[in-house]
CSV table of C-alpha atoms and ligand atoms in Angstrom, one decimal:
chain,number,residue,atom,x,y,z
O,1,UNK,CA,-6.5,0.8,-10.3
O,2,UNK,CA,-9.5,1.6,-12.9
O,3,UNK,CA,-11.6,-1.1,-12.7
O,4,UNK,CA,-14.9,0.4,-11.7
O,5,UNK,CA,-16.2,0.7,-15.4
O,6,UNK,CA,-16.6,-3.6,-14.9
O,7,UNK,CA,-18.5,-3.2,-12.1
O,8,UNK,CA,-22.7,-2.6,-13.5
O,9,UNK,CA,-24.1,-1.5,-10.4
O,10,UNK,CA,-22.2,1.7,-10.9
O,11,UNK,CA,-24.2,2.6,-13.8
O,12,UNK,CA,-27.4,1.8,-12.0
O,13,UNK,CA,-26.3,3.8,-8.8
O,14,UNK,CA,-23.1,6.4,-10.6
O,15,UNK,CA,-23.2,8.3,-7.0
O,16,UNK,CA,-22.5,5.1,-5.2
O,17,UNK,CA,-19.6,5.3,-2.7
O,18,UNK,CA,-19.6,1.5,-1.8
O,19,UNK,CA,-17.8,0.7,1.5
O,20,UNK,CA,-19.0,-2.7,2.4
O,21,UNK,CA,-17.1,-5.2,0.6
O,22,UNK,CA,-16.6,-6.9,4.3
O,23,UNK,CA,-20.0,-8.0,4.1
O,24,UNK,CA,-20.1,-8.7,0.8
O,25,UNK,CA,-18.7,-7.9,-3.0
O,26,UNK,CA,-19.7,-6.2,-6.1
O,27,UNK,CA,-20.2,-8.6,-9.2
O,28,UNK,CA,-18.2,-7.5,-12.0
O,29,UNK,CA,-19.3,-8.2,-15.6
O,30,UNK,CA,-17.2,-11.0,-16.3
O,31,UNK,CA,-18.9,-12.9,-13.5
O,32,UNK,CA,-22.3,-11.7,-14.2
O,33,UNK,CA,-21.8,-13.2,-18.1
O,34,UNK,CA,-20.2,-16.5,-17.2
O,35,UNK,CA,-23.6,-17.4,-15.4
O,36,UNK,CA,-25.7,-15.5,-17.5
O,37,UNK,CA,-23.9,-17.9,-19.9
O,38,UNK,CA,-24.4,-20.9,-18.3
O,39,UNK,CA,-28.3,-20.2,-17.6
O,40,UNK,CA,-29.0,-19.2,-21.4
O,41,UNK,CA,-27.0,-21.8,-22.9
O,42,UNK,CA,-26.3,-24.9,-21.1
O,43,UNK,CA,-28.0,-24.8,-18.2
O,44,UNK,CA,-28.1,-28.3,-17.3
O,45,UNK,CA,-27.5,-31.1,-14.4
O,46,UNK,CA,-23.7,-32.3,-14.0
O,47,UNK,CA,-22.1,-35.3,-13.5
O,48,UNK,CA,-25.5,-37.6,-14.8
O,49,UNK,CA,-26.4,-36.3,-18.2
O,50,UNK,CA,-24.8,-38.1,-21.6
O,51,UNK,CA,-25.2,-35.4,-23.4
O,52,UNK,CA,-23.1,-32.3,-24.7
O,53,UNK,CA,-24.7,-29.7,-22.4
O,54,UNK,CA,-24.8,-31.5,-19.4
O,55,UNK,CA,-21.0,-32.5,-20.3
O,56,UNK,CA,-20.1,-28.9,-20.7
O,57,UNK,CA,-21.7,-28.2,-17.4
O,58,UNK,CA,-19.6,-30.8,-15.2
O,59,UNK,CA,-16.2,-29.6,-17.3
O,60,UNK,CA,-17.4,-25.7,-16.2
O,61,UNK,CA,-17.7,-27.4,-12.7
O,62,UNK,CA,-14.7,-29.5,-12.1
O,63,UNK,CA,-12.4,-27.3,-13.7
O,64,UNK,CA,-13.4,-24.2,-11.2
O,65,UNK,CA,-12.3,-26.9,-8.4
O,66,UNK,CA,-8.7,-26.9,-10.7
O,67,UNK,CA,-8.5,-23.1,-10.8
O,68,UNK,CA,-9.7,-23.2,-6.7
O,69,UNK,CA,-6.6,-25.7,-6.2
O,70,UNK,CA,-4.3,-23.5,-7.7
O,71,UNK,CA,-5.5,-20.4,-6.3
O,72,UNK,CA,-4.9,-21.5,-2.4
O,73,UNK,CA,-1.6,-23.7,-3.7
O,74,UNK,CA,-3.9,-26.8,-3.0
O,75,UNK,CA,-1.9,-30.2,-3.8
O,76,UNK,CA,-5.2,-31.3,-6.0
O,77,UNK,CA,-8.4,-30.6,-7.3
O,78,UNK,CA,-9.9,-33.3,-5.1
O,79,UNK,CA,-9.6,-31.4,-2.0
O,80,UNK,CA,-11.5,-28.7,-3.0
O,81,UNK,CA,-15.4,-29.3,-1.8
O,82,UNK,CA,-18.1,-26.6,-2.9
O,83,UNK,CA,-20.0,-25.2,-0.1
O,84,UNK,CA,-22.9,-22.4,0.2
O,85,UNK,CA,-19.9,-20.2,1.6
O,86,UNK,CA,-17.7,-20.4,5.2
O,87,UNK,CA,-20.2,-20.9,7.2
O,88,UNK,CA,-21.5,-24.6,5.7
O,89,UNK,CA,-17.9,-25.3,5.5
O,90,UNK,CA,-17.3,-24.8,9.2
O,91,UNK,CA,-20.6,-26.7,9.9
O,92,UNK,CA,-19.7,-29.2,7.8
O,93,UNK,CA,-16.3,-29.4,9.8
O,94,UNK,CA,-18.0,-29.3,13.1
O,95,UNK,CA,-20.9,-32.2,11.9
O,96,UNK,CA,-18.1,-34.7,10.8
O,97,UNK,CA,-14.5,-34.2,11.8
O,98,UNK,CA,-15.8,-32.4,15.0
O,99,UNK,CA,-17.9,-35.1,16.1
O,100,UNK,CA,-15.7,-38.0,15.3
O,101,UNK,CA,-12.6,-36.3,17.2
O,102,UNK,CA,-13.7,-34.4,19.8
O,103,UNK,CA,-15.1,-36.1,23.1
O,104,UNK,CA,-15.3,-35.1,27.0
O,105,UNK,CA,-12.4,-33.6,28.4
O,106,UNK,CA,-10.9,-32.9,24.9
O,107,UNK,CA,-10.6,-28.9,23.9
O,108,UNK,CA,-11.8,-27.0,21.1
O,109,UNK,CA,-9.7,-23.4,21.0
O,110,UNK,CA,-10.2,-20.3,19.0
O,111,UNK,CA,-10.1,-16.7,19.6
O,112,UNK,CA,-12.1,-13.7,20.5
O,113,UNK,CA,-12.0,-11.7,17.3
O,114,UNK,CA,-14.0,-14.5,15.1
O,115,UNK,CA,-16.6,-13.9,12.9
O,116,UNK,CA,-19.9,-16.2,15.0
O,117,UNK,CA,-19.2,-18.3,11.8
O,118,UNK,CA,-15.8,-19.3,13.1
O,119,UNK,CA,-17.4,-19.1,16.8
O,120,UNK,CA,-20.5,-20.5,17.4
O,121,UNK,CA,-20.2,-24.5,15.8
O,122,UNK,CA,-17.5,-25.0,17.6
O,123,UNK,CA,-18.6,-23.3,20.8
O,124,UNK,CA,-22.1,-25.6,20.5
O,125,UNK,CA,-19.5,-28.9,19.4
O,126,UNK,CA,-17.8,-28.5,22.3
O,127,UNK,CA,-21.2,-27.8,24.7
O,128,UNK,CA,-22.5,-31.2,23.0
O,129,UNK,CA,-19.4,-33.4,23.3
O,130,UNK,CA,-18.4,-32.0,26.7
O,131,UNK,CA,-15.0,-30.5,25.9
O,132,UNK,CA,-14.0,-27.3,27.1
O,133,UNK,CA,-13.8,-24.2,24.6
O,134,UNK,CA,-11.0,-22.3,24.9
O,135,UNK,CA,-10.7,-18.4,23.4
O,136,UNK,CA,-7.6,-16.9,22.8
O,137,UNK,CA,-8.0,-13.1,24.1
O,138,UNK,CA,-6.6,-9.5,22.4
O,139,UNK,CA,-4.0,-8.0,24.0
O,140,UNK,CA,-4.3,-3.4,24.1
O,141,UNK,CA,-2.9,-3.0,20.7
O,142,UNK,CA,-6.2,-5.7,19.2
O,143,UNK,CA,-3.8,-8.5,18.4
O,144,UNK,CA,-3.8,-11.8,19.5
O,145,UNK,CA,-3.1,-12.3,23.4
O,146,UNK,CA,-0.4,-14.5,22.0
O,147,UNK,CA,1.6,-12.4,20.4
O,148,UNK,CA,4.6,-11.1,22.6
O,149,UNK,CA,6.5,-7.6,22.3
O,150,UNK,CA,9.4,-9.3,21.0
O,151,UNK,CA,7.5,-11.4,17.9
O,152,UNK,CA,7.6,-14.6,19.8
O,153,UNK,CA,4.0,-16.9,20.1
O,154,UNK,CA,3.8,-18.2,23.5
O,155,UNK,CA,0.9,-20.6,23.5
O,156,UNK,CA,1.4,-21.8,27.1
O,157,UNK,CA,-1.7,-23.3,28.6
O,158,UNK,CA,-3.5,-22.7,25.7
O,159,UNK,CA,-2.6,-25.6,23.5
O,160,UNK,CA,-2.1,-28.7,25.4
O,161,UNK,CA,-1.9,-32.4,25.0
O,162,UNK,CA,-6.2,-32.4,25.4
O,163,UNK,CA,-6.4,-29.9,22.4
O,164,UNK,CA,-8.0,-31.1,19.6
O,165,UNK,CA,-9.1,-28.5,17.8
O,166,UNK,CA,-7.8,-25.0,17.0
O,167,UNK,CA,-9.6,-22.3,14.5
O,168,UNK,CA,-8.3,-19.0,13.5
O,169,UNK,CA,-9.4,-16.2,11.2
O,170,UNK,CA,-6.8,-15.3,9.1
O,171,UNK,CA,-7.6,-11.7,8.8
O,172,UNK,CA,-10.8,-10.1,11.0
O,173,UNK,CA,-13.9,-8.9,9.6
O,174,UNK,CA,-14.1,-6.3,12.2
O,175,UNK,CA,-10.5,-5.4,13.4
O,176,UNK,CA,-8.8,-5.5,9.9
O,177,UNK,CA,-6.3,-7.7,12.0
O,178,UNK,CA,-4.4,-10.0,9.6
O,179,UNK,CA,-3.3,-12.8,12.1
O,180,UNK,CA,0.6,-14.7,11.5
O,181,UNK,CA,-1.1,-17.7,10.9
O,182,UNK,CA,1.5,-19.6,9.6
O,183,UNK,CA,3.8,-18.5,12.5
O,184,UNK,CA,0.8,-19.1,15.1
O,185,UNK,CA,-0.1,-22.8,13.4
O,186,UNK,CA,3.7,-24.0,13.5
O,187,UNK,CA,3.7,-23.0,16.9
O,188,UNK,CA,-0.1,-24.9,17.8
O,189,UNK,CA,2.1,-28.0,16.3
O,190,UNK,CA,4.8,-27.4,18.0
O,191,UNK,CA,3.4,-28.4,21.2
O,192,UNK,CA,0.3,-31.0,20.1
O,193,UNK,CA,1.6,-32.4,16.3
O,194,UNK,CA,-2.2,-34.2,16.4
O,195,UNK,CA,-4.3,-30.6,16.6
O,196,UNK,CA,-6.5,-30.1,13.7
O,197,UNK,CA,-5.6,-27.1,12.6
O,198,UNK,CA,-8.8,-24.8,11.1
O,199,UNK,CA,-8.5,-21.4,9.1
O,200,UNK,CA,-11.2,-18.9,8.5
O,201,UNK,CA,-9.9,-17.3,5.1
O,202,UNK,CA,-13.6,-15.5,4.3
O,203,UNK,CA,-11.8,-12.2,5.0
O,204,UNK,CA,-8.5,-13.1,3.1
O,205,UNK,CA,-9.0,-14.9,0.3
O,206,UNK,CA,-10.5,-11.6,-1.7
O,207,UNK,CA,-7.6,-9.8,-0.9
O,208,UNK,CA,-4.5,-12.0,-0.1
O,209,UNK,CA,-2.7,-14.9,-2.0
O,210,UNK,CA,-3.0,-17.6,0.0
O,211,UNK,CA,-0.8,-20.7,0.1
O,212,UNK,CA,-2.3,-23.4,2.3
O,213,UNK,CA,0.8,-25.7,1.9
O,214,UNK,CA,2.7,-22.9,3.2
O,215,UNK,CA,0.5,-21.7,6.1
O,216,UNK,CA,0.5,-25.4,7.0
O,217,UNK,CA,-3.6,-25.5,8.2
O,218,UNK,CA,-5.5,-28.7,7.6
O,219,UNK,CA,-8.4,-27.2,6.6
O,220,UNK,CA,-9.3,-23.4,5.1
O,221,UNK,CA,-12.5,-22.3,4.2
O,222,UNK,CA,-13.9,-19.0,2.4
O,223,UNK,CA,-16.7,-17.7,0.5
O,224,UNK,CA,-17.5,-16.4,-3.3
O,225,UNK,CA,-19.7,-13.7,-2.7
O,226,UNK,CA,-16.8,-11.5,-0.9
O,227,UNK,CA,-14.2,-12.1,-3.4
O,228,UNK,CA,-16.5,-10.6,-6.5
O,229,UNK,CA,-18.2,-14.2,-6.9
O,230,UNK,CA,-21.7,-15.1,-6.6
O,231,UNK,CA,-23.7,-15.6,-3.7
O,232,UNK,CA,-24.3,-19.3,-2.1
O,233,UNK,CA,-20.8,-20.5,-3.2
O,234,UNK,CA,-17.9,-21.2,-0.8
O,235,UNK,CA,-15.3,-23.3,-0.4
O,236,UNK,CA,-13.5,-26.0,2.1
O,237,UNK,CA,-10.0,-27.3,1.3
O,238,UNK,CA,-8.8,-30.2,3.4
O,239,UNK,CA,-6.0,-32.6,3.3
O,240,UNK,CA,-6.8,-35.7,1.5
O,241,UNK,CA,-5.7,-38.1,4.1
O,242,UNK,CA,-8.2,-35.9,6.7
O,243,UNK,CA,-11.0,-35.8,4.3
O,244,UNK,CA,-10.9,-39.3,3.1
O,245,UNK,CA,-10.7,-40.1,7.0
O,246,UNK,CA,-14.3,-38.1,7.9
O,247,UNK,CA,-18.0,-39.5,7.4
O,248,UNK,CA,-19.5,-37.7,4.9
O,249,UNK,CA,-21.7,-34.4,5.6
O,250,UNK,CA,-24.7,-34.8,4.0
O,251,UNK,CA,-26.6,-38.5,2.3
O,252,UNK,CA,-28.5,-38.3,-0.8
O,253,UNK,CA,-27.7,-38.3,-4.3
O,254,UNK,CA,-24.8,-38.2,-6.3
O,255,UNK,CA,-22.4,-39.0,-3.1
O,256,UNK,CA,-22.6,-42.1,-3.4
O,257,UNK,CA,-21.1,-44.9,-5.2
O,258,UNK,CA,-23.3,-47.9,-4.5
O,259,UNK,CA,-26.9,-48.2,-2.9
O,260,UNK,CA,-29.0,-51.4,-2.2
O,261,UNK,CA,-31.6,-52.5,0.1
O,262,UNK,CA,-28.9,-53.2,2.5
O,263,UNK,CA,-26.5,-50.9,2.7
O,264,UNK,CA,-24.5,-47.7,1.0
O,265,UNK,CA,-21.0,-47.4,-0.5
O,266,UNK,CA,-20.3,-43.3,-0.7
O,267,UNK,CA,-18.2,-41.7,-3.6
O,268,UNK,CA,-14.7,-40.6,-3.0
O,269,UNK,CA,-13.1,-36.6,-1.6
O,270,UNK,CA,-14.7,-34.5,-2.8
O,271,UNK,CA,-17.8,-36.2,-4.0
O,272,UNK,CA,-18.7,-37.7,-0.6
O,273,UNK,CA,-19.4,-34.1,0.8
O,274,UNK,CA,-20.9,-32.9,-2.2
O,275,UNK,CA,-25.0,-34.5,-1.7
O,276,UNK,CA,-27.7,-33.1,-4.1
O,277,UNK,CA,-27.3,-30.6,-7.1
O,278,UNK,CA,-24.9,-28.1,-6.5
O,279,UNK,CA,-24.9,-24.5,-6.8
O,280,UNK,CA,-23.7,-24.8,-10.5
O,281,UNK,CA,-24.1,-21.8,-11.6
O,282,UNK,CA,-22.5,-19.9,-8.4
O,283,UNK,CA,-19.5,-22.8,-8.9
O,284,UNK,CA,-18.9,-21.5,-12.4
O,285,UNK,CA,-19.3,-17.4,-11.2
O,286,UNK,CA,-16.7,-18.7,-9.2
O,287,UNK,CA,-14.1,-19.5,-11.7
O,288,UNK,CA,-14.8,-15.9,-13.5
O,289,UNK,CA,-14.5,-14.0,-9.9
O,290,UNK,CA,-11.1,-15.9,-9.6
O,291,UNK,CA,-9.8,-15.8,-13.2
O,292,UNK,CA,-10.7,-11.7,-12.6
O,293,UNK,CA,-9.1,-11.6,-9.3
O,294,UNK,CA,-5.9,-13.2,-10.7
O,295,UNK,CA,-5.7,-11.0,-13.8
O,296,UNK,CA,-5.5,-8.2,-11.9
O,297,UNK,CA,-2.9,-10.1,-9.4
O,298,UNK,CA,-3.7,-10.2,-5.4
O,299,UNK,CA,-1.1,-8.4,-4.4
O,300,UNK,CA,-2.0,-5.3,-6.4
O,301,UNK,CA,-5.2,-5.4,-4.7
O,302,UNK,CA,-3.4,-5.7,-1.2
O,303,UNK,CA,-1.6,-3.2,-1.8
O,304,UNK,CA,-4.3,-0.7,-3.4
O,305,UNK,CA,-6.6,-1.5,-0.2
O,306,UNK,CA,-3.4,-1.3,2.2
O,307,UNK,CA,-3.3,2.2,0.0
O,308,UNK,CA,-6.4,3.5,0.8
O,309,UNK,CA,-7.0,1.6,4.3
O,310,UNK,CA,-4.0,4.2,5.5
O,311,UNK,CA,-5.3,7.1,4.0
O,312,UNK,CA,-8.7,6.8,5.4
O,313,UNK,CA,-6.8,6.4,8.8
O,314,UNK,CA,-5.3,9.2,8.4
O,315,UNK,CA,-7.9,11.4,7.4
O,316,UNK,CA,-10.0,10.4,9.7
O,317,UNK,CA,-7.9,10.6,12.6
O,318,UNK,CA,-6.6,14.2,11.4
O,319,UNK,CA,-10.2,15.6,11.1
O,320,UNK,CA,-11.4,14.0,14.1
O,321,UNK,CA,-8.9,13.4,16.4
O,322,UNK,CA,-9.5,11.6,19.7
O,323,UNK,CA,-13.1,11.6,18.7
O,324,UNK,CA,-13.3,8.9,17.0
O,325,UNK,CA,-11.7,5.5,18.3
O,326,UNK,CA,-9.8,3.6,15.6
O,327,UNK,CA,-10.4,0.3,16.1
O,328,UNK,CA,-7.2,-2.7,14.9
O,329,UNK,CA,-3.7,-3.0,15.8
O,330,UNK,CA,-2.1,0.8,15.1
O,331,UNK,CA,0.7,-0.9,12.9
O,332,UNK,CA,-0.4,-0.8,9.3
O,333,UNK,CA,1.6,-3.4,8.6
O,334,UNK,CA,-0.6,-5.9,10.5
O,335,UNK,CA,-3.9,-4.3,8.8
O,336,UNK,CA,-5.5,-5.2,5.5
O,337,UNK,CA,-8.0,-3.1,4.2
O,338,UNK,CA,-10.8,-2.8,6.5
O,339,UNK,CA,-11.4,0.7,8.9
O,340,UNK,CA,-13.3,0.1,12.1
O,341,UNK,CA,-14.4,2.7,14.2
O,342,UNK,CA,-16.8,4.5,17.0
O,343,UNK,CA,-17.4,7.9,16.5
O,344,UNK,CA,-17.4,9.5,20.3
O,345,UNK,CA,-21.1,8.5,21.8
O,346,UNK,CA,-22.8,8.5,17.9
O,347,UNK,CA,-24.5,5.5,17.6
O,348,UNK,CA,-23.4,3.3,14.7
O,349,UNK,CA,-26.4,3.1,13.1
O,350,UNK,CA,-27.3,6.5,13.3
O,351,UNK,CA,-23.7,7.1,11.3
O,352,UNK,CA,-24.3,4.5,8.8
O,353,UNK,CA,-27.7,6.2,8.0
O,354,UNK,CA,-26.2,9.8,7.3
O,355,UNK,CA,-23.4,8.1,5.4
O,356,UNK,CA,-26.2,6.5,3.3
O,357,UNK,CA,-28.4,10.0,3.1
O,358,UNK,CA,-25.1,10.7,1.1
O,359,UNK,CA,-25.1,7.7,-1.0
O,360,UNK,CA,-21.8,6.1,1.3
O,361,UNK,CA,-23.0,2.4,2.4
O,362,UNK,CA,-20.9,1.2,5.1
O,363,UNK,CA,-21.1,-1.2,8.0
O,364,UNK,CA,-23.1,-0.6,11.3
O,365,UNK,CA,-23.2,-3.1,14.3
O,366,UNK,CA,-21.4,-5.9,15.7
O,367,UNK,CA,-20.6,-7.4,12.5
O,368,UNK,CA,-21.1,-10.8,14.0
O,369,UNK,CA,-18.6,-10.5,16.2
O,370,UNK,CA,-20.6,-10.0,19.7
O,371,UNK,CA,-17.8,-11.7,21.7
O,372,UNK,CA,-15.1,-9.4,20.2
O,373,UNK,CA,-17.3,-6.1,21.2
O,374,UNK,CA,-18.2,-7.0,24.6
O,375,UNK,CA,-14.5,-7.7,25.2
O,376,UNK,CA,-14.0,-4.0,23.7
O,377,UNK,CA,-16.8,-3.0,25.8
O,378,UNK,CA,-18.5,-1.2,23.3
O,379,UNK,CA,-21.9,-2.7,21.5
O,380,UNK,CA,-21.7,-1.2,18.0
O,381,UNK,CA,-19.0,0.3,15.5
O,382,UNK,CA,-18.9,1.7,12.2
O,383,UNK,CA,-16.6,-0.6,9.4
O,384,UNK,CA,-15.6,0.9,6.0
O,385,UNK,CA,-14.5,-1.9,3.9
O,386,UNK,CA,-12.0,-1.4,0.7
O,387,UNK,CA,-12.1,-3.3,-2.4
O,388,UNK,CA,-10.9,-3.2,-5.9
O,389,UNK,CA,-13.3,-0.9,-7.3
O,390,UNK,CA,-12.7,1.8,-4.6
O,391,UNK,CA,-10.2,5.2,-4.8
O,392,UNK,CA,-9.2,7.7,-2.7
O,393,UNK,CA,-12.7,10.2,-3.8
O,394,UNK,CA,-14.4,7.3,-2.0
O,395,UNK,CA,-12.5,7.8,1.3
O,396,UNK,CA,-12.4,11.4,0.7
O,397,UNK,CA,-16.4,11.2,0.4
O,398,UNK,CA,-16.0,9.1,3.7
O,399,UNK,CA,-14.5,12.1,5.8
O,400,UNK,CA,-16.8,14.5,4.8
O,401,UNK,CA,-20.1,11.9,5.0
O,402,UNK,CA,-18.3,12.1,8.6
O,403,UNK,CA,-18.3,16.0,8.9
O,404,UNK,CA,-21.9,15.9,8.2
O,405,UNK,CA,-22.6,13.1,10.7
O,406,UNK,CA,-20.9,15.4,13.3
O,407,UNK,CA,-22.7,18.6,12.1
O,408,UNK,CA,-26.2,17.2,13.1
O,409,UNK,CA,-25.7,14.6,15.4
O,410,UNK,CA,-23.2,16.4,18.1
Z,1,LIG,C1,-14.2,-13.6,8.9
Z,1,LIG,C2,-15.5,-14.2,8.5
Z,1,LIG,N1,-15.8,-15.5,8.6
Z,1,LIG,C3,-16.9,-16.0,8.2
Z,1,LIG,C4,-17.9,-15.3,7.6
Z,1,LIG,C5,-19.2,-15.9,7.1
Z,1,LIG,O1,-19.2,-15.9,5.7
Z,1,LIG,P1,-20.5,-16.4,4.9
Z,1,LIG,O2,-21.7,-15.6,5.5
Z,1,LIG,O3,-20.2,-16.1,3.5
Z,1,LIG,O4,-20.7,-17.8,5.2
Z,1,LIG,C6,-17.7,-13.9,7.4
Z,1,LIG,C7,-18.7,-13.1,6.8
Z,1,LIG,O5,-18.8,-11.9,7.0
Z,1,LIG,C8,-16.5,-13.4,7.8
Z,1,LIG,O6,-16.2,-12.1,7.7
């Protein structure tokens, strides 16, 4: 894959070996013009102007939550809501579905390798309402606790008749664990048909197609600025029936559909959750960072960071051996593209600022995932995080960023 010549920052930074897509993207130029575009030539309010600009702007708009739909397999348009990213769309979940459906007694259940987006609002919705939160454990080979030697899910005790809720990442930021959600949703609805189902897609939708008709989730949220798109944009799909059902998030203008002295009438899914002007510009980055992502196809990007995630396993573990502690299930089959490591008693952060000496930026710290590295018992790691615009020099510049990490520091 040659795609690095879209990418400006590498003609601002040519030496830059950039390992952090997990955190966030690189805007290529396509994206960079389509708002550059929409702030130089029609940069203008949607949905209230009567006037060509401001109509060009709300076509940009709604036809981004088109190409969303049929990028997750959504049934329509209208269940797409625009977001700041994955976190507003779990807080969002957690300030209207959450509160109307969870109560005392109820249970809210996740697991311990979520991102503190995917943790905390529900953690604090289930402090508030008095239901008990639930956290699916790891097993020794860092997947789900679920997941039996023989393939089979066994849920028991875990989702019961009080269950609620239940939230899952779909791939971890920090493990490079990509979870069977499908398999582990069927098997939550197996037992409790009524669970409202959650999925965490911020780590999967930049590198996997994802089909939320198949998976079967209720609701699936993910962010722009990790799949290439802007910053401030994200994403919640939810079923109509379930969206139509929930009070909206946020009161103010253009959610609305009527508003006297007396009382309010709100829009319709999507526009109910969508109060105030948008992030119109990010929305329309959006649609480039997708169209991009699609014409190279997603699973040629799975399987050039599969490609290079297993190389830099390798490497690494041949040039290090049991020094450094690979961290993620050991079958690469279950792995996307996302290396996480400690590196014997080196500090992270000290690793990560050798690495940058040598113009390598990658991830040092918990990665907001605190309860995940206390269950490891460690308190930092190292993440190298592969994208499209990576290649085997940059791993290879990896391992020896590593030698000189281990030349000064042990
Ligand atoms: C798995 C996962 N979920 C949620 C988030 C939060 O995304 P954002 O900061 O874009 O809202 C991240 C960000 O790193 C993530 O990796």
């Amino acid at each position: 894959m040659n795609v690095k010549k879209d990418f400006p920052i590498f003609n601002a930074h040519p030496e830059l070996v950039y390992l952090d897509s997990g955190a966030t993207s690189l805007k290529p130029q396509p994206v960079i013009d389509a708002i550059v575009a929409y702030y130089s030539t029609y940069s203008a309010n949607i949905h209230r102007g009567l006037y060509k600009i401001s109509e060009k702007a709300s076509a940009e708009y709604e036809d981004t939550r088109s190409v969303v739909a049929r990028f997750i397999n959504a049934p329509s348009p209208n269940e797409i809501i625009f977001t700041s990213g994955t976190t507003e769309s779990i807080n969002l979940l957690t300030s209207t579905i959450g509160g109307s459906s969870v109560g005392q007694g109820d249970e809210v259940v996740t697991t311990v390798m979520e991102h503190h987006a995917n943790f905390v609002p529900w953690q604090q919705l289930a402090f508030n309402t008095g239901a008990d939160f639930k956290v699916i454990d790891i097993n020794e080979n860092h997947e789900l606790g679920i997941m039996k030697e023989d393939g089979h899910i066994d849920l028991t005790n875990i989702i019961t008749k009080k269950t609620k809720i239940f939230t899952i990442t779909l791939v971890s930021n920090t493990l490079g664990t990509i979870n069977p959600v499908k398999e582990i949703i069927a098997a939550v609805k197996a037992i409790n048909p009524s669970v409202i189902t959650v999925v965490d897609a911020a780590q999967a939708a930049p590198h996997l197609s994802i089909d939320v008709q198949d998976l079967g989730c209720d609701f699936l949220a993910f962010s722009g600025h990790k799949m290439l798109g802007p910053t401030g944009v994200g994403v919640l799909w939810g079923r109509k029936q379930l969206l139509d059902s929930m009070p909206p998030y946020q009161l103010g203008g253009d959610m609305i559909n009527e508003v006297s002295l007396e009382k309010t009438t709100y829009a319709k899914t999507p526009h109910k959750f969508e109060a105030g002007t948008p992030h119109i510009a990010g929305v329309i980055g959006l649609k480039a960072a997708i169209t991009y992502l699609q014409q190279i196809g997603l699973d040629t990007i799975a399987k050039h960071e599969h490609a290079l995630a297993s190389y830099a396993i390798d490497q690494i573990n041949k040039e290090f051996g049991d020094e450094v502690a690979m961290l993620g299930p050991s079958d690469m089959g279950q792995r996307a593209g996302i290396v996480t490591f400690t590196f014997g008693t080196i500090h992270a952060h000290d690793i990560s600022q050798i690495l940058d000496d040598n113009n390598i930026a990658v991830r040092a710290g918990h990665h907001c995932t605190m309860p995940l590295h206390t269950r490891l018992d460690i308190t930092a790691s190292t993440r190298a995080s592969f994208y499209v615009y990576n290649t085997q020099e940059d791993v290879d510049k990896l391992v020896m960023g590593l030698k000189k990490v281990k030349q000064t520091l042990s």
